Short mmCIF file of C-alpha atoms in Angstrom, two decimals:
data_model
loop_
_atom_site.label_atom_id
_atom_site.label_comp_id
_atom_site.label_asym_id
_atom_site.label_seq_id
_atom_site.Cartn_x
_atom_site.Cartn_y
_atom_site.Cartn_z
CA MET L 951 -37.54 122.17 242.65
CA THR L 952 -36.92 118.50 242.30
CA ARG L 953 -33.79 117.21 244.02
CA ALA L 954 -31.84 117.91 247.21
CA VAL L 955 -29.04 116.49 249.34
CA LEU L 956 -29.74 116.44 253.06
CA SER L 957 -27.19 115.74 255.77
CA LEU L 958 -28.33 113.81 258.84
CA GLY L 959 -26.60 113.70 262.21
CA SER L 960 -27.37 112.54 265.74
CA ASN L 961 -25.34 112.26 268.94
CA LEU L 962 -27.98 112.03 271.68
CA GLY L 963 -30.27 109.15 272.61
CA ASP L 964 -30.73 106.30 270.15
CA ARG L 965 -28.68 107.88 267.37
CA LEU L 966 -29.45 105.25 264.75
CA ALA L 967 -33.18 105.34 265.52
CA HIS L 968 -33.18 109.12 265.05
CA LEU L 969 -31.50 108.80 261.65
CA ARG L 970 -33.89 106.03 260.59
CA ALA L 971 -36.90 108.10 261.71
CA ALA L 972 -35.68 111.03 259.61
CA VAL L 973 -35.38 108.81 256.53
CA ALA L 974 -38.84 107.37 257.20
CA ALA L 975 -40.30 110.88 257.61
CA LEU L 976 -39.00 111.82 254.16
CA GLY L 977 -41.00 108.89 252.77
CA ASP L 978 -41.31 108.47 249.03
CA ALA L 979 -39.07 111.48 248.38
CA VAL L 980 -36.00 109.40 249.33
CA LEU L 981 -34.00 108.27 246.31
CA VAL L 982 -30.91 106.89 248.03
CA VAL L 983 -29.33 106.84 251.48
CA SER L 984 -25.62 106.74 252.26
CA GLY L 985 -23.84 104.47 254.64
CA VAL L 986 -23.60 105.50 258.28
CA TYR L 987 -20.43 107.08 259.67
CA GLU L 988 -19.40 107.64 263.26
CA THR L 989 -17.71 111.00 263.56
CA PRO L 990 -16.14 113.13 266.24
CA PRO L 991 -18.09 116.28 267.14
CA TRP L 992 -17.44 119.33 265.01
CA GLY L 993 -17.19 122.84 266.40
CA ASP L 994 -17.67 121.84 270.05
CA ALA L 995 -15.57 118.86 271.14
CA ASP L 996 -17.22 118.49 274.57
CA GLN L 997 -20.01 116.15 273.47
CA PRO L 998 -20.58 112.54 272.32
CA ALA L 999 -19.64 111.24 268.87
CA TYR L 1000 -22.16 111.57 266.04
CA LEU L 1001 -23.67 109.18 263.60
CA ASN L 1002 -23.91 110.88 260.20
CA ALA L 1003 -25.42 110.04 256.84
CA ALA L 1004 -26.60 111.75 253.65
CA VAL L 1005 -29.86 111.39 251.77
CA MET L 1006 -30.72 112.26 248.17
CA VAL L 1007 -34.37 113.25 247.91
CA ALA L 1008 -36.61 114.31 245.06
CA ASP L 1009 -40.08 115.79 244.78
CA PRO L 1010 -41.21 117.70 241.68
CA ALA L 1011 -43.44 119.94 243.79
CA ALA L 1012 -40.90 120.77 246.53
CA THR L 1013 -39.25 124.17 246.84
CA PRO L 1014 -36.05 124.77 248.83
CA ARG L 1015 -38.21 126.12 251.66
CA ASP L 1016 -40.22 122.85 251.59
CA TRP L 1017 -37.00 120.86 252.11
CA LEU L 1018 -36.13 123.11 255.06
CA GLU L 1019 -39.58 122.60 256.58
CA ARG L 1020 -39.32 118.82 256.14
CA ALA L 1021 -35.90 118.90 257.79
CA ARG L 1022 -37.22 120.90 260.73
CA ALA L 1023 -40.26 118.64 261.09
CA ALA L 1024 -38.00 115.59 261.34
CA GLU L 1025 -35.88 117.37 263.96
CA ARG L 1026 -38.97 118.30 266.00
CA ALA L 1027 -40.25 114.72 265.82
CA ALA L 1028 -36.91 113.57 267.28
CA GLY L 1029 -37.27 116.02 270.17
CA ARG L 1030 -34.58 118.41 268.92
CA VAL L 1031 -34.11 121.38 271.21
CA ARG L 1032 -32.03 124.26 269.87
CA ASP L 1033 -29.71 125.83 272.42
CA PRO L 1034 -29.02 129.44 271.38
CA GLU L 1035 -25.96 129.48 273.65
CA ARG L 1036 -24.38 126.39 272.07
CA ARG L 1037 -24.62 126.55 268.27
CA PHE L 1038 -22.70 123.34 267.56
CA GLY L 1039 -23.85 121.49 270.66
CA PRO L 1040 -25.27 117.98 271.00
CA ARG L 1041 -28.60 117.11 269.41
CA THR L 1042 -30.98 114.25 268.96
CA LEU L 1043 -31.21 115.03 265.25
CA ASP L 1044 -29.76 117.57 262.89
CA VAL L 1045 -31.01 117.67 259.31
CA ASP L 1046 -29.31 120.21 257.04
CA VAL L 1047 -30.31 121.10 253.49
CA ILE L 1048 -26.95 120.99 251.73
CA ALA L 1049 -27.84 121.62 248.08
CA VAL L 1050 -30.96 121.82 245.92
CA TRP L 1051 -31.31 121.48 242.12
CA ASP L 1052 -34.25 122.72 240.08
CA ALA L 1053 -36.27 120.78 237.49
CA ALA L 1054 -33.63 121.54 234.84
CA GLY L 1055 -30.86 120.15 237.06
CA GLU L 1056 -29.41 123.58 237.79
CA PRO L 1057 -28.23 124.31 241.34
CA VAL L 1058 -30.41 126.65 243.35
CA LEU L 1059 -28.46 129.49 244.97
CA SER L 1060 -29.82 131.38 247.96
CA ASP L 1061 -28.36 133.92 250.36
CA ASP L 1062 -31.41 133.86 252.62
CA PRO L 1063 -30.02 133.79 256.19
CA GLU L 1064 -32.51 131.07 257.10
CA LEU L 1065 -31.63 128.87 254.10
CA THR L 1066 -28.30 129.60 252.42
CA LEU L 1067 -27.73 127.37 249.39
CA PRO L 1068 -25.53 125.61 248.96
CA HIS L 1069 -24.95 125.13 252.68
CA PRO L 1070 -22.23 127.65 253.56
CA ARG L 1071 -20.01 125.22 255.49
CA ALA L 1072 -20.60 121.95 253.61
CA HIS L 1073 -17.25 122.21 251.82
CA LEU L 1074 -15.53 122.28 255.23
CA ARG L 1075 -17.23 119.22 256.71
CA ALA L 1076 -15.94 115.75 256.02
CA PHE L 1077 -19.01 114.32 257.78
CA VAL L 1078 -21.15 115.87 255.02
CA LEU L 1079 -18.90 115.18 252.03
CA ARG L 1080 -17.97 111.54 252.74
CA PRO L 1081 -21.56 110.24 253.07
CA TRP L 1082 -22.57 112.32 250.03
CA ILE L 1083 -19.85 110.61 248.00
CA ASP L 1084 -21.51 107.28 248.89
CA ILE L 1085 -24.69 108.32 247.10
CA GLU L 1086 -23.17 110.48 244.36
CA PRO L 1087 -19.54 109.42 243.71
CA HIS L 1088 -19.08 111.98 240.93
CA GLY L 1089 -20.99 114.73 242.70
CA ARG L 1090 -20.15 118.39 242.85
CA LEU L 1091 -20.95 120.91 245.54
CA PRO L 1092 -22.25 123.93 243.63
CA GLY L 1093 -19.74 126.77 243.75
CA HIS L 1094 -17.02 124.62 245.33
CA GLY L 1095 -16.21 121.70 243.05
CA TRP L 1096 -15.92 117.93 243.09
CA LEU L 1097 -16.79 116.26 246.38
CA THR L 1098 -13.71 114.03 246.29
CA ASP L 1099 -11.41 117.01 245.70
CA LEU L 1100 -12.98 118.88 248.60
CA LEU L 1101 -12.72 115.89 250.91
CA ASN L 1102 -9.03 115.38 250.10
CA ALA L 1103 -8.06 119.06 250.37
CA GLU L 1104 -6.51 120.64 253.42
CA PRO L 1105 -7.75 121.01 256.08
CA LEU L 1106 -10.33 118.24 255.54
CA ALA L 1107 -7.93 115.41 254.83
CA GLY L 1108 -7.29 114.99 258.56
CA ASP L 1109 -10.99 115.21 259.41
CA ALA L 1110 -11.79 112.56 256.80
CA LEU L 1111 -9.43 110.12 258.52
CA GLU L 1112 -11.44 110.49 261.75
CA LEU L 1113 -14.67 109.26 260.13
CA SER L 1114 -15.41 105.63 260.89
CA PRO L 1115 -17.66 103.77 258.45
CA ARG L 1116 -20.28 101.75 260.32
CA PRO L 1117 -21.28 98.97 257.92
CA ASP L 1118 -22.98 97.26 260.87
CA LEU L 1119 -25.56 100.10 260.91
CA ALA L 1120 -27.90 100.55 257.96
CA LEU L 1121 -30.54 103.08 257.07
CA GLU L 1122 -33.41 101.94 254.94
CA SER L 1123 -34.38 104.06 251.95
CA THR L 1124 -38.01 103.05 252.22
CA PRO L 1125 -40.21 103.45 255.28
#
């Protein structure tokens, strides 16, 4: 596998530092990083606002499982603690593998419960789609369509309006 889109989010502690540490942990695999967006919490409104971003990564030797392990390692390094009682609760860092493409540029599909590809709820999340558009303006979510069409469709149009670009906050694409 060679290329993946990862979604980054943080709403506890030094949110920007957590996102920057995740990008740094991905190292030379990082191709491009989106802008940073401040977003209301999704799924559980009783928590602080998030900072979100997207990262395009590539590694000719990486499998989808490798991207998942790298995501989890970054979360552990940020002190992420998973609360089984609160699935969409606050977190220091959340790194989701959104989509993976193989060496031929074909999307990888997986129904593995631990790593479903593409991410089963990405098409419903403006905080994933909007940053992804920053790094791939003509991108498509495999099985769902053009990112811009998804972002502008109901019910996401309202969610997209709640995203606040944060041009004052930048993530570096190199460690």
